[in-house]
CSV table of C-alpha atoms and ligand atoms in Angstrom, one decimal:
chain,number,residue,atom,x,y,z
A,16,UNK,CA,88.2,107.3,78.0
A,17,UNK,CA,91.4,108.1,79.3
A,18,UNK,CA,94.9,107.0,77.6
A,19,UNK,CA,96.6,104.3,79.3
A,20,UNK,CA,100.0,102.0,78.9
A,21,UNK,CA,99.2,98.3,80.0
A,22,UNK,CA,102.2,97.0,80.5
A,23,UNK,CA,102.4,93.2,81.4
A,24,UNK,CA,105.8,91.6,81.2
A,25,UNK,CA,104.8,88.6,83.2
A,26,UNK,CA,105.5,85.1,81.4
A,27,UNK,CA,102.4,83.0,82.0
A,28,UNK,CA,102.6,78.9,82.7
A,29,UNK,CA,99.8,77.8,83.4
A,30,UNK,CA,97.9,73.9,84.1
A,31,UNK,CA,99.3,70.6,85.7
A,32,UNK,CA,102.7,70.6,87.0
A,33,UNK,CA,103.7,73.6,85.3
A,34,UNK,CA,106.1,73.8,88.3
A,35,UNK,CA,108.2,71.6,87.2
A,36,UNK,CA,109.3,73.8,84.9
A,37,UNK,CA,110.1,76.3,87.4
A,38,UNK,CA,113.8,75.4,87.0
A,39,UNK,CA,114.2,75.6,83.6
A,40,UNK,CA,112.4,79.1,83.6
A,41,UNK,CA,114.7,80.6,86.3
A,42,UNK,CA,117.5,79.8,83.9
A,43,UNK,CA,115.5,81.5,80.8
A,44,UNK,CA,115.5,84.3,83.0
A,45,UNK,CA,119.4,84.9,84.1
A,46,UNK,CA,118.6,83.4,87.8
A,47,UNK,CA,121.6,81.4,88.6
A,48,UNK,CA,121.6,81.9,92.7
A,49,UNK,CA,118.2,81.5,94.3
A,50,UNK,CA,116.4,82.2,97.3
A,51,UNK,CA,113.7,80.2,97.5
A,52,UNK,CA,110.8,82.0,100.1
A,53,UNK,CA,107.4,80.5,101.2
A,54,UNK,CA,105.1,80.6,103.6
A,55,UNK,CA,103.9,78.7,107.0
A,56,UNK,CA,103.2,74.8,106.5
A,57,UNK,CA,101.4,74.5,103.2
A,58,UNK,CA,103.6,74.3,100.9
A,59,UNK,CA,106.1,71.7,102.6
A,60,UNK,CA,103.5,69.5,103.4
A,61,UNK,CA,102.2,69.2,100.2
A,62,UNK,CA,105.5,68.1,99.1
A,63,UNK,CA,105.3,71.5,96.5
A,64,UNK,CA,109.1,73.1,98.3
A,65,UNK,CA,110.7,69.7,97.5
A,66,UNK,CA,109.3,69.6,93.6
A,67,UNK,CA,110.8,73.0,93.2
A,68,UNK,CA,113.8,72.3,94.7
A,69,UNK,CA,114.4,69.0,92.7
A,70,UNK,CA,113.5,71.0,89.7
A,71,UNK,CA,116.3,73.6,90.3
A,72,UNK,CA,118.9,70.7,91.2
A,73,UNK,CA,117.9,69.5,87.6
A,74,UNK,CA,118.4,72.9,86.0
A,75,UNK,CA,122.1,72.8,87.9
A,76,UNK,CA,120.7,75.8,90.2
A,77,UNK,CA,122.4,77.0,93.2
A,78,UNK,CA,119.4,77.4,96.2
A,79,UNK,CA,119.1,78.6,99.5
A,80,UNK,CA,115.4,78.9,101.0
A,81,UNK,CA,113.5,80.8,103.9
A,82,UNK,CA,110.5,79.9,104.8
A,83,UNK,CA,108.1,81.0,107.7
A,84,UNK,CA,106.0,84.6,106.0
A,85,UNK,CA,103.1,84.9,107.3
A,86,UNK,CA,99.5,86.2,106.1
A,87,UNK,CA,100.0,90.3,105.9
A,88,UNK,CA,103.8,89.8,105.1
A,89,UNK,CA,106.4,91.6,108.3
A,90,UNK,CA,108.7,93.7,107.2
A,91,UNK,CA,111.4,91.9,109.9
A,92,UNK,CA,110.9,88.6,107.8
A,93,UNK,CA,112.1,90.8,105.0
A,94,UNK,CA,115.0,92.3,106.4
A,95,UNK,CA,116.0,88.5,107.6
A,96,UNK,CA,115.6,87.6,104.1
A,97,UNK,CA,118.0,90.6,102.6
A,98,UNK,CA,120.7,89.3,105.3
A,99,UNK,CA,120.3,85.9,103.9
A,100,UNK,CA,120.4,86.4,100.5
A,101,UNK,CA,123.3,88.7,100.6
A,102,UNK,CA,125.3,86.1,102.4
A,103,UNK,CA,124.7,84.0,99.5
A,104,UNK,CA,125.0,86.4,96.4
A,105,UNK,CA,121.5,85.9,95.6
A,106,UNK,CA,120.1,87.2,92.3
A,107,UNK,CA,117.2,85.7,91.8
A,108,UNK,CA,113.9,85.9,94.3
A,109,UNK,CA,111.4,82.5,93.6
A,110,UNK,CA,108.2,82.9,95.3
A,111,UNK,CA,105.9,79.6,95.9
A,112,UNK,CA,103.1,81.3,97.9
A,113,UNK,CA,100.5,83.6,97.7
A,114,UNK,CA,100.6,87.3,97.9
A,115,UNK,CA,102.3,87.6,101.4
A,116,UNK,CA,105.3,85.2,100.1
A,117,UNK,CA,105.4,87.5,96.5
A,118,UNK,CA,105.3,90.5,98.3
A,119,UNK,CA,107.9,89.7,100.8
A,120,UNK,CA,110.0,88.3,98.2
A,121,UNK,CA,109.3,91.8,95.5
A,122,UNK,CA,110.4,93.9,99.3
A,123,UNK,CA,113.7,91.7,99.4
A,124,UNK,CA,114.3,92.3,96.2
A,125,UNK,CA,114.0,96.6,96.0
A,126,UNK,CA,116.5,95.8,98.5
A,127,UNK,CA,119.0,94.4,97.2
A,128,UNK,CA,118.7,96.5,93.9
A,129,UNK,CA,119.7,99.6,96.5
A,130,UNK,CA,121.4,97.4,99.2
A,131,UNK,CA,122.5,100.9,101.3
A,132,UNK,CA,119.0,102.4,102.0
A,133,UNK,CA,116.5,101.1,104.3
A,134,UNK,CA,113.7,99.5,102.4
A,135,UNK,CA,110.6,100.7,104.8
A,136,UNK,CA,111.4,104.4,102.9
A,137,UNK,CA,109.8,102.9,99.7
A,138,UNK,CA,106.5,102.5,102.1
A,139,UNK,CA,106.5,105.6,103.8
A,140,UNK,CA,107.0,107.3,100.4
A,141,UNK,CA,110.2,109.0,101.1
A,142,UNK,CA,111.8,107.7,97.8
A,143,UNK,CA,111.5,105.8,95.0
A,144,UNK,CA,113.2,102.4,94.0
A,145,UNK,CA,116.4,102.9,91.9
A,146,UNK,CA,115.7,98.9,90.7
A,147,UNK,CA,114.5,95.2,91.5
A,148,UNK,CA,116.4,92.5,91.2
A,149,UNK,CA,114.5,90.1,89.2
A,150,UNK,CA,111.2,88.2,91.0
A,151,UNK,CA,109.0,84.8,89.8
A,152,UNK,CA,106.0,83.0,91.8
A,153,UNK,CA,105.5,79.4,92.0
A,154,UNK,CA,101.3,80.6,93.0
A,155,UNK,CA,99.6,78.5,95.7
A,156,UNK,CA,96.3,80.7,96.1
A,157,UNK,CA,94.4,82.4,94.0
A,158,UNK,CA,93.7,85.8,95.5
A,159,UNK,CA,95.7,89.1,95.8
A,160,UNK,CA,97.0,89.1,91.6
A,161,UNK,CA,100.8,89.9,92.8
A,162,UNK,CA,102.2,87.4,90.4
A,163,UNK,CA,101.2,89.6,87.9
A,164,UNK,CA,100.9,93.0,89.5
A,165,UNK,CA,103.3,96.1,90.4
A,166,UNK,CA,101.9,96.5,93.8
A,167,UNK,CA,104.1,95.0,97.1
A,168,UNK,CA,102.3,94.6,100.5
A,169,UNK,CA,103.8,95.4,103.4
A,170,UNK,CA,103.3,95.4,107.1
A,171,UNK,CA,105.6,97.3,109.8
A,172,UNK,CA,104.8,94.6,112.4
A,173,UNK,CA,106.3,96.9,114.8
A,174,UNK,CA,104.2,99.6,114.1
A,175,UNK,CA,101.1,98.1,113.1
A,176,UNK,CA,101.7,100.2,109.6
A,177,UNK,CA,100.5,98.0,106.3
A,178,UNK,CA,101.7,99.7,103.5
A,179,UNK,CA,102.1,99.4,99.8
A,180,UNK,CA,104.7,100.4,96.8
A,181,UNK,CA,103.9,100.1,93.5
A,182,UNK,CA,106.3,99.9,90.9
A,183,UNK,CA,106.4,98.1,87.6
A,184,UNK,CA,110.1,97.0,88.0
A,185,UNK,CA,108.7,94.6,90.3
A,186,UNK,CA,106.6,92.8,88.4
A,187,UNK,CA,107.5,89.2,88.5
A,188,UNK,CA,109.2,87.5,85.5
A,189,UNK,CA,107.4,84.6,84.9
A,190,UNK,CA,104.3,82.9,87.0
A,191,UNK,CA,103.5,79.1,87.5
A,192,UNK,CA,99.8,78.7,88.1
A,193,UNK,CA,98.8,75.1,88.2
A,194,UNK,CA,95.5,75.3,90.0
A,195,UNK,CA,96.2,71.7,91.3
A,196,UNK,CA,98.1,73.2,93.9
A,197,UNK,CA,95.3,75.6,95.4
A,198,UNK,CA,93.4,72.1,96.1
A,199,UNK,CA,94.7,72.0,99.8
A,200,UNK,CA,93.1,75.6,100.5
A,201,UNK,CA,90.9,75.6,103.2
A,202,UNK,CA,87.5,76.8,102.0
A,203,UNK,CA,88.0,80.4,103.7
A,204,UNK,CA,91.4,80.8,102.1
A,205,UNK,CA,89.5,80.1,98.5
A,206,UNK,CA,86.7,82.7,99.4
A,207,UNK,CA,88.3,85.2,100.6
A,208,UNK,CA,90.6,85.3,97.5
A,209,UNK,CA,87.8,85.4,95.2
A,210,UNK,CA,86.1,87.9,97.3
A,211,UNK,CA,89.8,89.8,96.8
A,212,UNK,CA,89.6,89.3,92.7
A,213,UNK,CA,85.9,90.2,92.2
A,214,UNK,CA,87.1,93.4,94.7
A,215,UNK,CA,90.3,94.2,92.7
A,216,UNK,CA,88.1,94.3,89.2
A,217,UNK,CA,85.6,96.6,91.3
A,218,UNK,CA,87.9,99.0,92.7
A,219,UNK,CA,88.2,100.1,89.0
A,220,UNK,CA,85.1,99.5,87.7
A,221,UNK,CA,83.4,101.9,90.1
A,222,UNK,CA,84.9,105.4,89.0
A,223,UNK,CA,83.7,108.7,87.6
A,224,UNK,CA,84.3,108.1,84.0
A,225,UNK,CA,86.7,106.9,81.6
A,226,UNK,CA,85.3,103.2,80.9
A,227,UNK,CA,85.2,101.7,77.6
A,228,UNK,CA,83.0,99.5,76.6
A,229,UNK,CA,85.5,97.0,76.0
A,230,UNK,CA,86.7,97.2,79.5
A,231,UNK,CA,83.4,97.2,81.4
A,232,UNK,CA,82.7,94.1,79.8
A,233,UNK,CA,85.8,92.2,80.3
A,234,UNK,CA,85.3,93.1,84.0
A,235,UNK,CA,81.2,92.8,84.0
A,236,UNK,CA,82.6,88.9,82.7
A,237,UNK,CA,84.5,88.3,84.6
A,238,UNK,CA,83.2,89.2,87.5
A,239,UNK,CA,80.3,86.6,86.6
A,240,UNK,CA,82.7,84.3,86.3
A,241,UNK,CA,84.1,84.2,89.8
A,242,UNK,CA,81.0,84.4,91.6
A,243,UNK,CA,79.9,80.9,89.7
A,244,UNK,CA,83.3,79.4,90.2
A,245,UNK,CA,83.5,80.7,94.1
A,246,UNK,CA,79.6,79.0,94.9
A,247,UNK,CA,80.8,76.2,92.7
A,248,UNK,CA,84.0,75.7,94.7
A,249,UNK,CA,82.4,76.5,98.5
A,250,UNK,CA,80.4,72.8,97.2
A,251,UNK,CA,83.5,71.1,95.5
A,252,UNK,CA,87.1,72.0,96.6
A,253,UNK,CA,88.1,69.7,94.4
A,254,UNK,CA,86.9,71.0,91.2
A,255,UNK,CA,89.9,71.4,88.7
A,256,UNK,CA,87.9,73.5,86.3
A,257,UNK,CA,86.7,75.9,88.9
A,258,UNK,CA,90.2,76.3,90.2
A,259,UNK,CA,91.4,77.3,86.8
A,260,UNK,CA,88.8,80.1,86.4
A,261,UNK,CA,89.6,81.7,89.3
A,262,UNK,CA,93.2,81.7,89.1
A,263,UNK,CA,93.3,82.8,86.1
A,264,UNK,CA,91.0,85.5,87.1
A,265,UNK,CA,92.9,86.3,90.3
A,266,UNK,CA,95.9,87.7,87.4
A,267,UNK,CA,93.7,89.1,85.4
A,268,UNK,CA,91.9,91.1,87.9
A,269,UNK,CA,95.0,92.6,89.0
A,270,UNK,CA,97.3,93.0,86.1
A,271,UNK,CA,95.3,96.2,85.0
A,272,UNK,CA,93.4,94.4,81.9
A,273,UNK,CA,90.0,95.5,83.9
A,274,UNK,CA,91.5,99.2,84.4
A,275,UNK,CA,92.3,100.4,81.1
A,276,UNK,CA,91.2,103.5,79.8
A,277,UNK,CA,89.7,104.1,83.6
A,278,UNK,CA,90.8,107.0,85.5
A,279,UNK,CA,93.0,105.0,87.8
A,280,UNK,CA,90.5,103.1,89.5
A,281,UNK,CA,88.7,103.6,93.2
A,282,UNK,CA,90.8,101.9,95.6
A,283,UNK,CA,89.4,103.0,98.5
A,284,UNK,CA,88.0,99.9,100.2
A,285,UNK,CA,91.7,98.3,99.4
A,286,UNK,CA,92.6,101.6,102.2
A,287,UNK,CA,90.3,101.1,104.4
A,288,UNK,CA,90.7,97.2,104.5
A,289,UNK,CA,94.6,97.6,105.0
A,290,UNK,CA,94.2,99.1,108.0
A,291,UNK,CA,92.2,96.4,109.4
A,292,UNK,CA,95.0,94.0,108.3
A,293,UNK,CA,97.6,96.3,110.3
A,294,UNK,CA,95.8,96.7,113.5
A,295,UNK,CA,93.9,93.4,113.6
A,296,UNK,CA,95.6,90.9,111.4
A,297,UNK,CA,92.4,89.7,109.3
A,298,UNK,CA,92.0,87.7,105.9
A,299,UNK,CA,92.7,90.0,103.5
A,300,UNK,CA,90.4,89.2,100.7
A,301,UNK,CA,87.3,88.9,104.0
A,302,UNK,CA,88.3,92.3,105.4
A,303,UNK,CA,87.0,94.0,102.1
A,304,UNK,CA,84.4,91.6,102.0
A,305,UNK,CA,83.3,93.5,105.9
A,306,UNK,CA,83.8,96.8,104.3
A,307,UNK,CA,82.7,96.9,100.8
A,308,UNK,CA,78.7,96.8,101.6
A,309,UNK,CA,79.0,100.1,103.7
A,310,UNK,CA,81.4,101.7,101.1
A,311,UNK,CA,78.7,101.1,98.7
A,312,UNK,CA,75.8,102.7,100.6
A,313,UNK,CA,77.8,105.4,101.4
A,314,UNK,CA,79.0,106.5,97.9
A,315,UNK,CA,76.5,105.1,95.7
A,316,UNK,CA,74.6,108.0,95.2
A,317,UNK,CA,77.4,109.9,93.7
A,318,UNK,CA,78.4,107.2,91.2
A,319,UNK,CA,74.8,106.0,90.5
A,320,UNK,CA,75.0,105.0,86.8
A,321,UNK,CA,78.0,102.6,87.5
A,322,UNK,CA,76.0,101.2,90.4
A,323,UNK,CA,73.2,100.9,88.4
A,324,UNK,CA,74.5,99.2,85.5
A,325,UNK,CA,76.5,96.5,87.8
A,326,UNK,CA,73.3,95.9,89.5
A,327,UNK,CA,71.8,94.8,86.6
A,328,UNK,CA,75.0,93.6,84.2
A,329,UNK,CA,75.9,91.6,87.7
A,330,UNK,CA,74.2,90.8,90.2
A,331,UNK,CA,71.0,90.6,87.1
A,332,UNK,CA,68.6,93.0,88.7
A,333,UNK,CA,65.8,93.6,86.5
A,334,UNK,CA,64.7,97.0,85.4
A,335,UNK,CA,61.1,97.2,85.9
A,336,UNK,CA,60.7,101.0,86.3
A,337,UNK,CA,61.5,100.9,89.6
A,338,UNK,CA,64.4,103.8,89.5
A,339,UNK,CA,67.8,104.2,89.4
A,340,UNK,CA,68.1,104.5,92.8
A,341,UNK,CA,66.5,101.3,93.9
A,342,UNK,CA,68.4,99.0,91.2
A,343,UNK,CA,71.6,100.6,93.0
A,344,UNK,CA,70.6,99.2,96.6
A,345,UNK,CA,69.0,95.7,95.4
A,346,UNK,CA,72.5,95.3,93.4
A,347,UNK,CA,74.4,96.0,96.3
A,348,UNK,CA,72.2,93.9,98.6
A,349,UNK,CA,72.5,91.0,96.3
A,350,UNK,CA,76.4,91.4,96.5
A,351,UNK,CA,75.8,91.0,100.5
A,352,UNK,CA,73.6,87.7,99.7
A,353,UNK,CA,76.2,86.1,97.5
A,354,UNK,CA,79.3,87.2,100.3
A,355,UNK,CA,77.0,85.5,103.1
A,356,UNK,CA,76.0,82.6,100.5
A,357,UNK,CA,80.1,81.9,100.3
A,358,UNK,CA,80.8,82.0,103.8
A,359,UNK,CA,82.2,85.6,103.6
A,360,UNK,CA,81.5,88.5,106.5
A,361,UNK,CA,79.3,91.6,105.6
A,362,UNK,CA,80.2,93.9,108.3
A,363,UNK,CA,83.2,93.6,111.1
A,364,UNK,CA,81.5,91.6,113.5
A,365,UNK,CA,80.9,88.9,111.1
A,366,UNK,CA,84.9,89.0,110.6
A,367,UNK,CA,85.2,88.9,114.0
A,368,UNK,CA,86.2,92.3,115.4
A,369,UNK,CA,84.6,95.1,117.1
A,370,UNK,CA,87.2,98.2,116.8
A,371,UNK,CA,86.4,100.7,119.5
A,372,UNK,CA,85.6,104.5,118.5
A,373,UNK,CA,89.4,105.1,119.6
A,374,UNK,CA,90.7,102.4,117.0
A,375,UNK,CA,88.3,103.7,114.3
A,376,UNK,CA,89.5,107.3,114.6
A,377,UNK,CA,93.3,106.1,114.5
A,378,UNK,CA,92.6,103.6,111.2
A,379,UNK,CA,90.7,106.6,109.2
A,380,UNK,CA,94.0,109.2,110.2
A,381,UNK,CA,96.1,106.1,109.1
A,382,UNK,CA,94.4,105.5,106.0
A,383,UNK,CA,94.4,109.2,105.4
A,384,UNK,CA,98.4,109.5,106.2
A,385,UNK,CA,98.8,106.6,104.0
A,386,UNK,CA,96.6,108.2,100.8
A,387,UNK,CA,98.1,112.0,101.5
A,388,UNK,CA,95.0,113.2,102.6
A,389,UNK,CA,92.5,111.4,100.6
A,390,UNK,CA,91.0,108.8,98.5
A,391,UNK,CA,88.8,107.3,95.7
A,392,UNK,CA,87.1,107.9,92.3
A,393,UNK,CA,83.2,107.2,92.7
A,394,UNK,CA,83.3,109.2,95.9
A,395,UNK,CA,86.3,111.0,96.9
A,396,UNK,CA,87.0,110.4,101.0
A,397,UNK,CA,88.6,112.5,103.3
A,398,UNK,CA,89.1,111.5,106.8
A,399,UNK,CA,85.9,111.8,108.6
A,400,UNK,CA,84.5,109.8,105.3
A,401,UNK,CA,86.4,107.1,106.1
A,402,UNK,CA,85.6,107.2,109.8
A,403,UNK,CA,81.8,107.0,109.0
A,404,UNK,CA,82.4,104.1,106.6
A,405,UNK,CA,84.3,102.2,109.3
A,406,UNK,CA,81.2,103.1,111.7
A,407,UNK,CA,79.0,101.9,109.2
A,408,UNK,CA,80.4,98.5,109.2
A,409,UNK,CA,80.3,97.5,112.5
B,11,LIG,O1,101.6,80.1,105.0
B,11,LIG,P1,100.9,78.9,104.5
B,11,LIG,O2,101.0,77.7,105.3
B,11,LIG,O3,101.3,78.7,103.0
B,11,LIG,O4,99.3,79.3,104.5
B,11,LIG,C1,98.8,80.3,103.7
B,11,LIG,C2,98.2,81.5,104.4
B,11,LIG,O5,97.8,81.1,105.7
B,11,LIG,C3,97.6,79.7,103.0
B,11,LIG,N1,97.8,79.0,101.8
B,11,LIG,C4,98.3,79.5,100.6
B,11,LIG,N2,98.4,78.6,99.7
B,11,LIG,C5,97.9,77.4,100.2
B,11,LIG,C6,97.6,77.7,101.5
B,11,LIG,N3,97.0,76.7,102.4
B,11,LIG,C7,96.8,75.5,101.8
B,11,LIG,N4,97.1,75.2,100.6
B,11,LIG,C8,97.6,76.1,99.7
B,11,LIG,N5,97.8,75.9,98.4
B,11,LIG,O6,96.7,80.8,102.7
B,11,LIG,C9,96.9,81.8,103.7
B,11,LIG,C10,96.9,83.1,103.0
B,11,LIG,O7,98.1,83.3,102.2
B,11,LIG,P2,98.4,84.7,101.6
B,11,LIG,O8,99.6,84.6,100.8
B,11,LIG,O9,98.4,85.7,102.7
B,11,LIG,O10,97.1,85.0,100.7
B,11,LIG,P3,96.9,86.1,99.6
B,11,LIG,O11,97.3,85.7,98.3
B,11,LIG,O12,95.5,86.5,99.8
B,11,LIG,O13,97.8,87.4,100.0
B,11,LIG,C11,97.3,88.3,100.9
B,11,LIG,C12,98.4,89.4,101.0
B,11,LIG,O14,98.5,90.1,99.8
B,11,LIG,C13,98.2,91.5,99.9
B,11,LIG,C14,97.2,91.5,101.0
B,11,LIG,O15,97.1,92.8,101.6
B,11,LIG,C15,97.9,90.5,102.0
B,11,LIG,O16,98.9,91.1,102.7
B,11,LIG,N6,97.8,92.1,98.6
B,11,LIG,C16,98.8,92.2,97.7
B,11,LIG,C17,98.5,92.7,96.5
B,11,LIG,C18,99.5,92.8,95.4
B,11,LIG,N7,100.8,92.6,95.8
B,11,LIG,O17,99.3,93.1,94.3
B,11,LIG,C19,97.2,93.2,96.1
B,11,LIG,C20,96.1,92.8,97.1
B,11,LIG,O18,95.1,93.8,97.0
B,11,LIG,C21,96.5,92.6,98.5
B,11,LIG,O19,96.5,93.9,99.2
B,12,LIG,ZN1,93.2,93.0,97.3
């Protein structure tokens, strides 16, 4: 195993109307002038803004809001939110979204910890964030793990760039998580973000080395857990229980609890998938869903006891003699099986896009600019590896 901090400073509140505490925690946290950012239609209709609002009024909170991120978060919904909340002293970003809301909100708030520098250099890697100032989610979908992660999505809507910064002073103070509110998620929304948690527990549970027991089997469990929660919930939006699981999952998957004493973790389908959100504009958690089967087949071979033991700790392949190397493939065909049985592409065409050779070259020198060169642990890629996985998936 390898050493590791696990650092999680994220307060937790989580079951029915927890949000109407939101308030009250803004306050435990310093917050005294908040900006209030969300999404497209979701959370107005469902009367969830208003709640939040009436419970900062209660906690004698000073709010301004902006609404109106989208899915794959623009950077110039960003910059209209550092203008806003700098005309109204702002010190405190509230969330009540999903990933694209946290991570437009963590962007407006490297900002305004450096107000001077333009925030875009964080993506591009040309520096490092000098602060945050501080961040909380109100969490409508279960999915990308922001409200607990250091990671901050971003996309250059000018340039088609989507780009990420991790940094732990990010983090968000304190999450609300009352699965209640993922209810009014249209079944794709719901499977795609479990497709995201199952991939962000994967991305570090396919490496070359470093697992401990303790880890594999907290990931091996959970995994489990959100394939029978994502086939319950394609049958019964409605099921409380189920929602639960998997948001609770969707943090855990991403707060590094399935990572530790890992080498770092994979991460290269998370590459290749971003580019398909930059140039195409696709689900995020159903872009990896396209992707991941070809990744698989491609590297398997050189991370074969990982791929073996999820095959059959998983997707419960028996071992009947048959080798290693046919347990790998029914494992990863099984995988394929449960993302068709959910509603969930397996290649690019189900996720409805066919990129032209032109495209695929630029995505895999993207991806490569992005990862300086290269990427991943069970198999590391260089650029023409990544072209031949995108060609795969077609
Ligand atoms: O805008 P509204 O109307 O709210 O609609 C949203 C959006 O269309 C809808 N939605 C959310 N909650 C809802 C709801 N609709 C009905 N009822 C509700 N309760 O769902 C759609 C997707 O929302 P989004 O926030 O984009 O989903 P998600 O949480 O999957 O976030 C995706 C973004 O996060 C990034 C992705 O790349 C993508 O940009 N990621 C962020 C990570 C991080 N910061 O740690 C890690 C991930 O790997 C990921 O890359
Ligand atoms: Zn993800």
């Amino acid at each position: 195993m390898f050493g590791f901090t696990y650092y999680t400073p994220t307060k937790v509140v989580f079951g029915r109307d927890a949000e109407d505490q939101v308030g009250a925690l803004v306050r435990e946290y310093g917050g005294t002038r908040v900006l209030v950012h969300f999404g497209g239609a979701s959370a107005v209709k469902s009367g969830l803004i208003d709640r939040v609002k009436a419970s900062l009024d209660a906690a004698g909170l000073f709010h301004v809001e902006l609404g109106g991120v989208v899915p794959n978060p623009h950077l110039g919904k960003v910059r209209e939110g550092i203008e806003l909340a700098k005309q109204n002293g702002v010190d405190f970003l509230l969330a009540v979204g999903g990933g694209s809301v946290i991570d437009s909100s963590k962007a407006i708030a490297y900002a305004l910890a450096d107000p001077d520098r333009d925030v875009w250099e964080l993506f591009k890697r040309q520096r490092k964030a000098v602060g945050c100032f501080p961040v909380a989610a109100v969490l409508t979908i279960a999915a990308a793990g922001s409200e607990m992660s250091n990671s901050c999505v971003i996309t250059n809507e000018q340039t088609g760039e989507k780009r990420s910064y991790n940094d732990n002073v990010a983090r968000p103070k304190f999450a609300v998580m009352d699965p209640a509110l993922t209810m009014t998620l249209p079944d794709y929304q719901t499977e795609s973000g479990c497709a995201d948690i199952m991939m962000h527990t994967m991305e570090r549970y396919f490496t070359q080395g470093g697992n401990m027991e303790i880890t594999d089997e907290i990931a091996e469990g959970l995994l489990r857990t959100v394939m029978k929660h994502a086939q319950i919930l394609h049958e019964d939006p409605a099921n409380y229980d189920s929602r639960a699981e998997v948001m609770w999952a969707s943090s855990l998957a991403h707060n590094d609890l399935t990572g530790c004493g890992n080498d770092g973790g994979d991460f290269a389908t998370h590459l290749l998938e971003h580019e398909l959100g930059g140039m195409f504009d696709v689900t995020h958690g159903a872009g990896l869903a396209a992707l991941w089967p070809s990744w698989a087949r491609y590297v398997y071979k050189e991370c074969m006891p990982r791929f073996v033991r999820y095959a059959v700790k998983v997707m419960g392949v028996q071992d009947k003699g048959q080798g290693d190397e046919a347990i790998a493939l029914e494992g990863i065909a099984r995988m394929e099986a449960f993302y068709r049985r959910i509603g969930m592409p397996t290649n690019m065409r189900e996720l409805g896009i066919e990129p032209t050779e032109e495209q695929i070259l630029a995505m895999a020198a993207s991806c490569a600019d992005a990862a300086g060169g290269k990427k991943g642990s069970a198999k590391v890629l260089y650029q023409e590896d990544m072209a031949a996985i995108y060609r795969m998936a077609r």
